[in-house]
Coordinates of C-alpha atoms and ligand atoms in Angstrom, one line a residue:
X16 CA 4.1 -24.9 15.0
X17 CA 2.7 -23.1 11.8
X18 CA 0.9 -20.5 14.8
X19 CA 0.5 -16.7 12.4
X20 CA 0.9 -18.3 9.4
X21 CA -1.6 -19.5 8.1
X22 CA -3.6 -17.1 9.6
X23 CA -2.7 -14.8 6.9
X24 CA -4.3 -13.9 3.9
X25 CA -2.9 -13.3 0.5
X26 CA -0.1 -11.9 0.2
X27 CA 1.4 -10.1 -3.0
X28 CA 4.4 -9.5 -5.6
X29 CA 5.3 -8.1 -8.7
X30 CA 6.1 -10.1 -11.6
X31 CA 8.8 -7.5 -12.4
X32 CA 10.4 -7.6 -9.1
X33 CA 14.3 -6.8 -9.0
X34 CA 16.5 -8.9 -7.6
X35 CA 15.7 -10.1 -4.0
X36 CA 17.8 -8.1 -1.8
X37 CA 20.5 -9.5 1.0
X38 CA 18.1 -10.9 3.9
X39 CA 20.5 -9.1 6.6
X40 CA 20.3 -5.3 4.9
X41 CA 16.4 -5.7 4.7
X42 CA 16.0 -7.7 8.6
X43 CA 18.0 -4.4 9.5
X44 CA 16.1 -1.6 7.8
X45 CA 13.3 -3.8 8.6
X46 CA 14.2 -3.0 12.4
X47 CA 14.6 0.2 12.2
X48 CA 10.7 0.9 12.4
X49 CA 10.8 -0.8 16.3
X50 CA 13.7 2.4 16.8
X51 CA 10.7 5.0 17.9
X52 CA 9.7 1.9 20.0
X53 CA 12.9 0.8 21.5
X54 CA 12.2 1.4 25.3
X55 CA 8.8 0.5 25.2
X56 CA 9.8 -2.8 23.4
X57 CA 13.6 -2.8 25.9
X58 CA 10.2 -2.6 28.7
X59 CA 8.8 -5.9 27.0
X60 CA 11.8 -7.5 26.6
X61 CA 11.9 -6.6 30.1
X62 CA 8.5 -8.1 31.5
X63 CA 9.1 -11.4 28.8
X64 CA 12.9 -12.2 30.9
X65 CA 10.4 -11.4 34.3
X66 CA 8.8 -14.6 33.5
X67 CA 11.1 -16.1 31.4
X68 CA 13.1 -16.2 35.0
X69 CA 10.5 -17.4 37.3
X70 CA 9.6 -19.9 35.2
X71 CA 12.8 -21.5 35.6
X72 CA 12.5 -21.4 38.8
X73 CA 9.5 -23.7 39.1
X74 CA 12.2 -27.4 37.5
X75 CA 14.6 -25.8 40.7
X76 CA 11.9 -25.0 43.6
X77 CA 10.2 -28.8 42.4
X78 CA 13.2 -30.7 42.4
X79 CA 14.6 -29.0 46.5
X80 CA 11.2 -29.8 47.1
X81 CA 12.1 -33.5 45.9
X82 CA 14.7 -33.8 46.9
X83 CA 14.8 -32.5 50.8
X84 CA 11.9 -32.9 51.0
X85 CA 9.1 -35.4 49.6
X86 CA 12.2 -38.0 49.8
X87 CA 12.6 -37.8 53.1
X88 CA 9.3 -37.1 54.4
X89 CA 10.4 -33.8 56.0
X90 CA 7.1 -31.8 55.7
X91 CA 8.5 -28.3 58.0
X92 CA 7.9 -25.0 58.3
X93 CA 10.7 -24.4 55.4
X94 CA 7.8 -27.0 52.4
X95 CA 5.7 -25.2 53.4
X96 CA 7.8 -21.4 52.0
X97 CA 9.1 -23.1 49.3
X98 CA 5.1 -24.5 48.4
X99 CA 3.8 -20.4 48.9
X100 CA 7.5 -19.5 47.2
X101 CA 5.8 -20.8 43.9
X102 CA 2.7 -19.7 45.0
X103 CA 4.0 -16.4 44.4
X104 CA 6.2 -16.0 41.3
X105 CA 3.1 -18.3 40.0
X106 CA 0.9 -14.6 40.3
X107 CA 4.0 -12.3 39.7
X108 CA 4.2 -14.7 37.1
X109 CA 1.4 -14.0 34.9
X110 CA 0.8 -10.6 35.9
X111 CA 4.1 -10.4 33.7
X112 CA 2.2 -11.9 30.9
X113 CA -1.0 -9.5 31.5
X114 CA 1.2 -6.5 30.9
X115 CA 3.4 -7.8 28.7
X116 CA 0.3 -8.5 26.2
X117 CA -0.6 -4.8 26.7
X118 CA 2.2 -3.3 25.3
X119 CA 3.5 -5.8 22.3
X120 CA -0.3 -5.6 21.5
X121 CA 0.5 -1.5 21.6
X122 CA 4.1 -1.2 20.5
X123 CA 2.5 -3.4 17.5
X124 CA -0.6 -1.0 16.6
X125 CA 1.5 1.7 16.1
X126 CA 4.6 -0.1 13.7
X127 CA 1.5 -0.8 11.3
X128 CA 0.1 2.7 11.7
X129 CA 3.9 3.6 11.0
X130 CA 4.3 1.4 7.4
X131 CA 0.8 2.3 6.9
X132 CA 1.6 6.2 6.7
X133 CA 4.5 5.7 4.7
X134 CA 2.8 4.2 2.4
X135 CA 0.4 5.8 1.7
X136 CA 2.8 9.4 2.2
X137 CA 4.8 8.1 -0.6
X138 CA 2.6 6.4 -2.6
X139 CA 1.1 9.9 -2.6
X140 CA 4.0 11.6 -4.1
X141 CA 4.3 8.9 -7.4
X142 CA 3.3 10.3 -10.4
X143 CA 1.0 9.6 -13.0
X144 CA 2.2 6.7 -15.4
X145 CA 2.9 4.2 -11.2
X146 CA -0.4 4.0 -11.1
X147 CA -0.4 3.3 -15.1
X148 CA 1.2 0.3 -14.2
X149 CA 0.7 -0.6 -10.7
X150 CA -3.0 -1.5 -10.8
X151 CA -4.8 -1.1 -7.5
X152 CA -5.6 -5.1 -6.4
X153 CA -1.1 -4.8 -6.1
X154 CA -1.2 -1.7 -4.0
X155 CA -3.3 -2.9 -1.8
X156 CA -1.8 -6.6 -1.2
X157 CA 1.0 -4.3 0.0
X158 CA -1.3 -2.4 2.2
X159 CA -2.7 -5.6 3.1
X160 CA -0.9 -8.1 3.6
X161 CA 2.3 -7.3 3.5
X162 CA 2.5 -4.7 5.3
X163 CA 1.0 -7.2 7.7
X164 CA 3.1 -9.8 7.5
X165 CA 6.2 -7.5 8.6
X166 CA 3.7 -6.0 11.6
X167 CA 2.9 -9.3 13.5
X168 CA 6.8 -10.6 12.6
X169 CA 8.1 -7.4 14.1
X170 CA 6.5 -6.9 17.3
X171 CA 5.1 -11.1 17.5
X172 CA 7.8 -12.9 17.0
X173 CA 10.6 -10.7 17.5
X174 CA 9.3 -10.3 20.9
X175 CA 8.8 -13.6 21.3
X176 CA 12.8 -14.8 19.4
X177 CA 14.6 -12.7 22.9
X178 CA 11.8 -14.5 25.0
X179 CA 13.1 -17.7 23.8
X180 CA 16.5 -16.5 23.2
X181 CA 16.1 -15.6 26.9
X182 CA 14.7 -18.5 28.5
X183 CA 17.0 -21.3 26.0
X184 CA 20.5 -19.3 27.4
X185 CA 18.6 -19.2 30.8
X186 CA 17.8 -23.1 30.2
X187 CA 21.1 -24.4 29.4
X188 CA 22.8 -22.2 32.0
X189 CA 20.7 -23.9 34.9
X190 CA 22.1 -27.5 33.1
X191 CA 25.6 -26.9 32.6
X192 CA 24.8 -25.7 36.8
X193 CA 23.4 -28.5 37.3
X194 CA 25.0 -31.2 35.8
X195 CA 27.4 -29.7 33.4
X196 CA 28.3 -33.5 31.8
X197 CA 25.3 -34.4 30.1
X198 CA 24.0 -30.8 30.1
X199 CA 26.6 -31.5 26.7
X200 CA 24.8 -35.1 26.3
X201 CA 21.1 -33.1 25.9
X202 CA 23.2 -31.0 23.6
X203 CA 24.4 -32.7 20.9
X204 CA 21.0 -32.5 19.1
X205 CA 21.0 -29.4 18.0
X206 CA 23.7 -28.7 14.9
X207 CA 21.4 -31.6 12.6
X208 CA 18.9 -29.1 13.2
X209 CA 20.4 -25.7 12.6
X210 CA 21.5 -27.8 9.4
X211 CA 18.0 -28.5 8.0
X212 CA 17.0 -25.2 8.8
X213 CA 19.8 -24.5 6.8
X214 CA 18.5 -26.2 3.9
X215 CA 15.2 -25.6 4.2
X216 CA 16.1 -21.6 4.6
X217 CA 16.0 -21.1 0.3
X218 CA 13.4 -23.6 -0.9
X219 CA 11.2 -21.6 1.7
X220 CA 12.0 -18.2 0.4
X221 CA 11.4 -19.3 -3.0
X222 CA 7.8 -20.9 -1.7
X223 CA 7.0 -17.6 0.3
X224 CA 7.7 -15.5 -3.4
X225 CA 5.7 -18.0 -5.7
X226 CA 2.5 -17.7 -2.6
X227 CA 3.0 -14.1 -3.4
X228 CA 3.2 -13.9 -7.5
X229 CA 0.1 -15.6 -7.0
X230 CA -1.8 -14.4 -4.2
X231 CA -1.6 -10.7 -5.8
X232 CA -3.3 -11.9 -9.0
X233 CA -5.4 -12.2 -7.7
X234 CA -6.0 -9.3 -5.5
X235 CA -6.5 -7.5 -8.8
X236 CA -8.7 -9.8 -10.5
X237 CA -10.6 -9.4 -8.1
X238 CA -10.0 -5.7 -7.7
X239 CA -11.2 -5.6 -11.0
X240 CA -13.5 -6.9 -10.7
X241 CA -15.6 -5.7 -8.0
X242 CA -14.8 -2.9 -9.7
X243 CA -16.1 -4.0 -13.0
X244 CA -19.4 -5.6 -12.2
X245 CA -21.6 -3.2 -14.5
X246 CA -19.8 -4.2 -16.7
X247 CA -19.8 -8.0 -15.9
X248 CA -23.5 -8.3 -15.3
X249 CA -24.6 -6.1 -18.7
X250 CA -21.8 -8.4 -21.0
X251 CA -23.4 -12.1 -18.1
X252 CA -20.1 -13.1 -18.1
X253 CA -20.4 -14.0 -14.6
X254 CA -19.4 -17.7 -15.2
X255 CA -16.6 -17.3 -16.8
X256 CA -14.9 -14.3 -14.9
X257 CA -15.7 -16.8 -11.7
X258 CA -13.9 -19.7 -14.1
X259 CA -11.1 -17.5 -14.1
X260 CA -11.6 -16.9 -10.3
X261 CA -11.7 -20.1 -9.7
X262 CA -8.5 -21.0 -10.8
X263 CA -7.4 -18.0 -9.6
X264 CA -8.0 -19.0 -6.7
X265 CA -6.8 -22.8 -6.4
X266 CA -3.3 -21.5 -8.0
X267 CA -2.8 -19.4 -4.3
X268 CA -4.2 -21.9 -2.6
X269 CA -1.2 -24.8 -4.2
X270 CA 1.4 -22.3 -3.7
X271 CA 0.5 -21.8 -0.3
X272 CA 0.2 -26.1 0.7
X273 CA 3.3 -26.2 -0.8
X274 CA 5.2 -24.0 1.6
X275 CA 3.5 -24.9 3.9
X276 CA 4.7 -27.9 3.6
X277 CA 8.3 -27.6 3.1
X278 CA 8.2 -25.6 6.9
X279 CA 5.8 -28.2 8.0
X280 CA 8.9 -30.5 8.0
X281 CA 10.9 -28.7 10.3
X282 CA 7.9 -29.2 13.4
X283 CA 9.1 -33.6 13.4
X284 CA 12.7 -32.4 12.9
X285 CA 12.4 -30.4 16.5
X286 CA 10.4 -32.9 17.8
X287 CA 13.2 -35.9 16.8
X288 CA 15.9 -33.8 18.4
X289 CA 13.8 -33.2 21.6
X290 CA 13.6 -37.3 21.0
X291 CA 16.9 -38.4 20.7
X292 CA 18.4 -34.9 23.4
X293 CA 15.5 -36.6 26.4
X294 CA 17.5 -40.2 25.6
X295 CA 20.6 -39.8 25.2
X296 CA 20.1 -38.1 28.8
X297 CA 18.2 -41.0 29.9
X298 CA 21.0 -43.4 28.5
X299 CA 24.1 -41.3 29.9
X300 CA 22.2 -41.9 33.0
X301 CA 21.0 -45.5 33.4
X302 CA 24.8 -45.5 33.5
X303 CA 25.7 -43.3 35.3
X304 CA 23.5 -42.8 38.6
X305 CA 24.1 -45.5 41.8
X306 CA 27.4 -45.3 39.9
X307 CA 28.5 -42.6 41.3
X308 CA 27.1 -40.5 44.1
X309 CA 26.3 -36.6 42.4
X310 CA 23.4 -38.0 40.0
X311 CA 19.9 -38.1 42.1
X312 CA 16.2 -38.8 41.0
X313 CA 15.9 -35.1 41.6
X314 CA 18.5 -34.2 39.1
X315 CA 17.2 -35.9 36.3
X316 CA 13.8 -35.5 37.2
X317 CA 14.7 -31.8 36.8
X318 CA 17.4 -32.2 33.9
X319 CA 13.9 -34.4 32.0
X320 CA 12.1 -30.6 33.0
X321 CA 15.1 -28.1 31.3
X322 CA 15.3 -30.9 28.4
X323 CA 11.5 -29.8 27.7
X324 CA 11.9 -26.5 28.9
X325 CA 14.6 -26.2 26.0
X326 CA 12.8 -27.1 23.3
X327 CA 9.7 -25.4 24.0
X328 CA 11.5 -21.8 23.1
X329 CA 13.8 -23.5 20.2
X330 CA 9.9 -25.1 18.7
X331 CA 8.6 -21.7 18.8
X332 CA 11.4 -20.3 17.3
X333 CA 11.3 -22.4 14.1
X334 CA 8.3 -20.9 14.2
X335 CA 9.5 -17.5 14.0
X336 CA 12.1 -18.4 11.5
X337 CA 9.9 -19.5 9.1
X338 CA 7.7 -16.6 9.2
X339 CA 10.7 -14.6 9.4
X340 CA 10.9 -15.8 5.2
X341 CA 7.8 -14.6 4.5
X342 CA 8.5 -11.5 6.6
X343 CA 11.2 -10.8 4.2
X344 CA 9.8 -11.6 0.5
X345 CA 7.2 -9.2 2.5
X346 CA 9.3 -7.0 2.9
X347 CA 11.2 -6.7 -0.1
X348 CA 8.3 -5.6 -1.4
X349 CA 7.1 -3.6 0.6
X350 CA 10.6 -1.6 0.4
X351 CA 10.7 -2.4 -3.7
X352 CA 7.6 0.1 -3.5
X353 CA 9.5 2.3 -0.5
X354 CA 12.3 3.0 -3.0
X355 CA 10.2 3.4 -6.0
X356 CA 10.5 7.3 -7.1
X357 CA 8.3 9.5 -9.1
X358 CA 9.3 10.0 -12.7
X359 CA 7.8 13.6 -12.1
X360 CA 10.0 15.6 -9.8
X361 CA 11.4 18.7 -8.3
X362 CA 14.3 20.3 -9.3
X363 CA 16.6 20.3 -6.6
X364 CA 16.9 24.3 -6.7
X365 CA 13.6 24.2 -7.9
X366 CA 11.1 28.1 -6.8
X367 CA 8.0 28.0 -6.0
X368 CA 6.1 29.6 -8.7
X369 CA 4.2 33.2 -8.2
X370 CA 0.9 33.8 -9.0
X371 CA 1.2 34.0 -12.7
X372 CA -0.7 35.3 -15.4
X373 CA -1.1 32.5 -17.2
X374 CA 0.2 32.9 -20.6
X375 CA 0.9 29.2 -21.7
X376 CA 4.2 28.4 -24.0
X377 CA 4.7 25.3 -26.1
X378 CA 8.0 25.0 -27.1
X379 CA 9.1 22.2 -29.5
X380 CA 7.1 19.7 -27.4
X381 CA 7.4 15.4 -28.5
X382 CA 6.0 13.9 -25.4
X383 CA 5.9 9.6 -25.7
X384 CA 4.6 7.5 -22.6
X385 CA 6.6 4.2 -23.2
X386 CA 10.0 5.5 -24.6
X387 CA 9.0 4.5 -28.8
X388 CA 5.7 5.8 -29.9
X389 CA 5.7 9.5 -29.7
X390 CA 2.0 10.8 -28.8
X391 CA 3.1 14.5 -29.6
X392 CA 5.2 15.2 -31.8
X393 CA 6.8 18.9 -32.2
X394 CA 3.2 21.0 -31.1
X395 CA 5.1 24.6 -31.0
X396 CA 1.7 26.2 -29.5
X397 CA 1.0 29.9 -27.3
X398 CA -1.9 30.8 -25.0
X399 CA -1.9 34.8 -24.2
X400 CA -3.3 34.9 -21.0
X401 CA -6.9 34.7 -20.6
X402 CA -7.9 33.9 -24.0
X403 CA -9.1 29.9 -24.7
X404 CA -7.2 27.4 -26.4
X405 CA -9.3 24.7 -27.8
X406 CA -8.7 21.5 -28.4
X407 CA -10.7 19.4 -30.8
X408 CA -9.7 15.7 -33.4
X409 CA -10.0 12.6 -33.9
X410 CA -10.0 10.1 -30.2
X411 CA -6.3 9.4 -30.0
X412 CA -5.1 12.1 -31.3
X413 CA -3.5 13.7 -28.1
X414 CA -5.9 16.1 -26.7
X415 CA -5.2 14.9 -22.8
X416 CA -2.0 14.1 -23.4
X417 CA -1.6 18.2 -23.9
X418 CA -3.8 18.7 -20.8
X419 CA -1.4 16.5 -18.2
X420 CA 1.7 17.9 -19.6
X421 CA 0.0 21.4 -18.5
X422 CA -0.5 20.3 -15.0
X423 CA 3.4 18.9 -16.0
X424 CA 1.2 15.5 -14.5
X425 CA 5.2 13.2 -17.5
X426 CA 7.6 15.6 -17.4
X427 CA 8.0 15.8 -21.6
X428 CA 10.7 13.7 -23.7
X429 CA 11.9 16.8 -25.5
X430 CA 11.5 20.9 -25.9
X431 CA 9.5 22.5 -23.3
X432 CA 6.4 24.0 -21.9
X433 CA 6.6 27.1 -20.5
X434 CA 3.9 29.0 -17.7
X435 CA 4.4 32.9 -17.7
X436 CA 7.9 32.3 -19.5
X437 CA 9.5 30.1 -16.7
X438 CA 9.7 26.8 -17.7
X439 CA 7.2 24.4 -15.7
X440 CA 9.9 22.0 -14.8
X441 CA 11.9 25.2 -12.9
X442 CA 9.2 25.4 -10.3
X443 CA 7.5 23.1 -7.3
X444 CA 5.1 20.4 -8.8
X445 CA 3.0 21.8 -5.8
X446 CA 3.7 25.3 -6.4
X447 CA 2.6 24.9 -10.3
X448 CA -0.7 23.0 -9.4
X449 CA -1.9 25.1 -6.2
X450 CA -3.8 28.2 -6.2
X451 CA -2.4 28.2 -10.1
X452 CA -4.6 25.7 -12.2
X453 CA -7.7 24.2 -11.9
X454 CA -8.0 20.6 -14.2
X455 CA -12.1 19.5 -14.7
X456 CA -11.0 15.5 -15.4
X457 CA -12.3 13.7 -18.7
X458 CA -14.4 11.3 -15.9
X459 CA -14.8 13.5 -13.3
X460 CA -14.1 11.4 -9.9
X461 CA -16.0 12.3 -7.0
X462 CA -15.1 11.1 -3.9
X463 CA -16.6 9.6 0.1
X464 CA -17.6 12.5 1.3
X465 CA -20.3 15.2 1.7
X466 CA -21.4 18.0 -2.1
X467 CA -20.0 20.7 0.2
X468 CA -16.5 18.5 1.9
X469 CA -16.1 17.5 -2.5
X470 CA -16.6 20.9 -4.1
X471 CA -14.1 22.6 -1.3
X472 CA -11.1 19.7 -2.5
X473 CA -9.3 22.5 -3.9
X474 CA -9.7 24.6 -1.6
X475 CA -10.4 22.6 2.2
X476 CA -10.1 26.7 4.1
X477 CA -13.6 27.8 1.7
X478 CA -16.7 28.6 3.8
X479 CA -20.1 27.7 3.2
X480 CA -21.2 30.6 1.7
X481 CA -17.6 30.3 -0.8
X482 CA -19.5 26.9 -1.7
X483 CA -22.9 27.9 -2.6
X484 CA -21.6 30.3 -4.5
X485 CA -19.8 28.5 -6.8
X486 CA -22.3 25.8 -6.5
X487 CA -25.1 28.1 -8.1
X488 CA -21.9 29.3 -11.0
X489 CA -21.6 26.5 -11.8
X490 CA -25.3 25.7 -12.1
X491 CA -26.0 22.6 -9.7
X492 CA -27.1 24.6 -6.9
X493 CA -30.8 23.8 -7.2
X494 CA -30.7 20.1 -8.0
X495 CA -28.3 19.7 -4.9
X496 CA -30.5 22.2 -2.8
X497 CA -33.5 19.7 -3.8
X498 CA -31.9 17.2 -1.5
X499 CA -32.7 15.8 2.0
X500 CA -29.5 17.0 3.3
X501 CA -28.9 19.5 0.3
X502 CA -24.5 20.1 0.5
X503 CA -24.6 17.7 4.0
X504 CA -25.1 14.9 1.5
X505 CA -22.5 12.5 1.9
X506 CA -21.4 10.4 -2.0
X507 CA -21.3 7.3 -2.5
X508 CA -17.8 5.8 -4.0
X509 CA -17.4 7.8 -7.1
X510 CA -20.3 9.9 -6.3
X511 CA -22.2 6.9 -8.5
X512 CA -25.4 7.9 -7.2
X513 CA -25.6 11.6 -9.2
X514 CA -25.8 11.4 -13.4
X515 CA -23.1 12.3 -15.3
X516 CA -24.2 15.7 -16.2
X517 CA -24.6 15.9 -12.2
X518 CA -21.0 15.0 -11.7
X519 CA -19.4 17.3 -14.6
X520 CA -21.4 20.5 -13.3
X521 CA -20.5 19.5 -9.1
X522 CA -16.1 18.9 -10.7
X523 CA -16.7 22.9 -12.0
X524 CA -18.4 24.5 -9.4
X525 CA -15.0 22.6 -8.0
X526 CA -12.7 24.4 -10.5
X527 CA -14.8 27.5 -10.1
X528 CA -13.9 28.1 -6.3
X529 CA -9.9 27.0 -6.6
X530 CA -9.7 30.0 -9.0
X531 CA -6.6 29.6 -11.0
X532 CA -5.4 31.8 -13.1
X533 CA -5.9 28.2 -15.8
X534 CA -8.0 25.9 -16.1
X535 CA -7.9 22.6 -18.7
X536 CA -11.0 21.1 -19.0
X537 CA -11.5 17.4 -20.6
X538 CA -14.4 17.7 -21.5
X539 CA -16.9 14.1 -21.7
X540 CA -17.8 13.6 -24.3
X541 CA -21.5 11.2 -22.4
X542 CA -24.2 13.3 -24.6
X543 CA -26.4 14.9 -21.8
X544 CA -30.0 16.1 -22.6
X545 CA -30.0 19.8 -24.7
X546 CA -31.3 21.4 -20.4
X547 CA -27.6 20.0 -19.2
X548 CA -25.7 20.2 -21.7
X549 CA -27.0 24.0 -21.9
X550 CA -26.9 24.1 -18.2
X551 CA -23.0 22.9 -18.2
X552 CA -21.8 25.1 -21.3
X553 CA -23.3 28.7 -19.4
X554 CA -21.1 27.6 -15.9
X555 CA -18.3 26.9 -18.4
X556 CA -18.2 30.5 -20.1
X557 CA -18.5 31.8 -16.0
X558 CA -16.0 28.9 -15.9
X559 CA -13.7 30.5 -18.8
X560 CA -14.0 34.0 -18.4
X561 CA -11.0 35.5 -17.3
X562 CA -8.8 32.6 -17.1
X563 CA -6.4 30.8 -19.9
X564 CA -8.5 28.2 -20.8
X565 CA -7.7 25.1 -22.2
X566 CA -10.5 22.8 -23.6
X567 CA -11.2 20.0 -25.1
X568 CA -14.1 20.2 -25.9
X569 CA -16.9 18.3 -29.0
X570 CA -19.7 21.0 -28.5
X571 CA -19.2 23.0 -31.6
X572 CA -21.0 25.4 -29.0
X573 CA -17.9 25.8 -26.9
X574 CA -15.4 25.1 -29.7
X575 CA -16.2 28.2 -32.0
X576 CA -15.8 30.8 -28.7
X577 CA -12.3 29.8 -28.5
X578 CA -10.0 32.0 -29.1
X579 CA -7.5 29.3 -31.5
X580 CA -8.9 25.8 -32.5
X581 CA -6.3 23.8 -32.2
X582 CA -6.5 20.8 -34.5
X583 CA -4.8 17.5 -33.9
X584 CA -4.6 14.8 -35.6
X585 CA -2.1 11.5 -34.2
X586 CA -0.3 13.7 -32.0
X587 CA 0.4 16.5 -34.4
X588 CA -1.7 19.5 -34.9
X589 CA -2.7 20.2 -38.2
X590 CA -4.4 23.0 -38.4
X591 CA -4.8 26.6 -36.3
X592 CA -6.7 29.3 -36.3
X593 CA -9.6 31.3 -35.1
X594 CA -13.1 29.8 -36.5
X595 CA -14.0 31.7 -38.7
X596 CA -10.5 31.1 -40.2
X597 CA -10.6 27.0 -40.0
X598 CA -14.4 26.7 -41.1
X599 CA -13.1 28.2 -44.0
X600 CA -11.1 26.2 -45.3
X601 CA -13.2 23.7 -46.9
X602 CA -11.3 20.3 -46.6
X603 CA -10.5 20.5 -43.4
X604 CA -11.1 18.5 -40.7
X605 CA -12.0 21.5 -38.6
X606 CA -14.1 22.9 -41.7
X607 CA -15.5 19.5 -42.3
X608 CA -16.6 18.9 -38.0
X609 CA -18.3 21.9 -37.6
X610 CA -20.3 20.3 -41.6
X611 CA -21.0 17.1 -39.1
X612 CA -22.3 19.4 -36.5
X613 CA -24.2 20.9 -37.7
X614 CA -26.0 18.2 -39.8
X615 CA -26.5 16.3 -36.4
X616 CA -27.8 19.8 -34.9
X617 CA -31.1 19.7 -38.3
Ligands
LIG11 N1 -1.3 6.2 -20.3 C1 -0.6 5.9 -21.5 N2 0.1 5.1 -21.9 C2 0.3 4.9 -22.9 N3 -0.3 5.8 -23.6 C3 -1.1 6.5 -23.9 C4 -1.2 7.7 -22.6 N4 -2.4 7.9 -22.4 C5 -2.6 7.8 -23.6 N5 -1.9 7.1 -24.6 C6 -2.1 7.6 -25.7 O1 -1.7 8.2 -26.9 C7 -2.3 9.1 -28.1 C8 -3.3 10.2 -27.4 O2 -4.0 9.6 -25.6 P1 -5.3 10.4 -25.6 O3 -5.5 10.0 -24.5 O4 -3.3 12.6 -25.3 O5 -6.1 11.0 -27.1 P2 -7.2 12.5 -27.2 O6 -7.5 13.2 -28.0 O7 -7.5 13.1 -25.3 O8 -8.3 10.8 -26.7 P3 -10.1 11.0 -26.6 O9 -10.2 11.6 -27.8 O10 -11.0 9.3 -27.2 O11 -10.7 11.1 -25.7 C9 -3.0 6.8 -27.9 O12 -2.0 6.8 -28.8 C10 -3.4 6.6 -27.0 O13 -3.8 5.8 -27.1
LIG12 MG1 -9.1 12.9 -23.9

């Protein structure tokens, strides 16, 4: 009865979900995924029909065998022919069954592929703020359990629903053909079943919603705990987290049991209607046999077989109905994600930005992440092409924010940012970022791939000689070359086998190879040894040569060379100028910073 539901693992929901879509609309949208495969689906349904038609012949043949041969002891050539026909029909039935199973699996895999592809393509286009508000675990829940539910419904259940509907129609036709009066008696219990299904529908839907909600929380918890396992172990939080895990897990099981219990009611109701239908038929037949001559024992046997044959599909149809409720809840979540629009969007008339010289202007820029608190307040800044601007300031003062705005990872709240005099909102994001801006993030990210591929990330066509040249400039060639597999060494997830300094050098090589007129560098604060620091310093200088650079620097040696130093405090520029000017302001933030670092060095 609950086949196909109990096997499924977690699924997910968001607390901030919009009101549910009408079921029919969701269903129609869901069916569009079958569009490209409609002919294959039609072929599969054809095979189903063949199986149904053949299966319904059996009682018919049995009836002929009983009434015309066995009951009257006529074992002749026609009897053997009927037996032969029955055997051949069985053979065809099984062959068709195998063919349709294969066909369904093929469609199923393609649909799954399509939905996942669409989802991934979509989230790749979403803006930074989406990834800040959606935990990884929640996104994964959409990809795994929700998509799997949709796929199961679209392929297995849809084909099965066709099959069930077809079987039901054929069986009812045969029943009417044999004895219309008895057929009506047999079917009189169906409205009760329909009533029960309608009553349970909203309750099951709500139940599945709850399952999803708690399963998502479970997923989020799991993803975060695995990612943060080093911190968990370092602070010996295993037992505390394990207890939290148990609660999260138990809540999912509890919701799951609730909805399954609800759905389980439909099973007995189906069986009761079958039993009552059969009883009603037997009651009426008992009065008719003997009284009229038309009703034979063979007919009654065939009729009983048809009643069973009718309730088979009704029972599986009920199962599909339960799966449908789960599917609708999942589909709403998936469509919700697909309907989430990126906040940063290309203007309809956006042009491709030509390769720039690299003048960057912040013109009265205000910016807020949450719409409430301003992270940047009235920033005015001009960096001429090829010059270096260093951003300094306390933690949280807005340095990374300024860097993110240049690449248009967020849109300014007020004011504008111009590159070579062009408002960056007037050009496509792709043309703005590709070939114009290279970014070295505060936390360098290395992907699970070879070192070579990690370095050529911004220019996949780069040859091996170019990669090595970039690595040499970035001072990381030496250590890469010493690895047993050199540039073909496979980095673990996030490059965890490399030190932070090594990762930083590799991401500098990546930026060098990208060879863009603009460079944004969010220097990591992490302390590295003096030797590495010098390597990084040297690499940076080579990288910045001839490019417009915005560098968030913590090392005085980098900052000192800047054409302008921008001192930020609480989102505002409080000092701006070159090293000489700022260092001479005795009570300035920069002068204090210089003094502090000098003391640290001595
Ligand atoms: N994604 C975000 N969502 C909401 N607020 C944010 C976000 N990122 C930063 N902020 C807030 O904006 C302010 C500026 O943050 P920003 O990351 O620009 O600081 P920073 O100067 O780079 O600091 P650090 O030196 O520590 O890297 C901070 O108050 C921070 O809390
Ligand atoms: Mg920062």
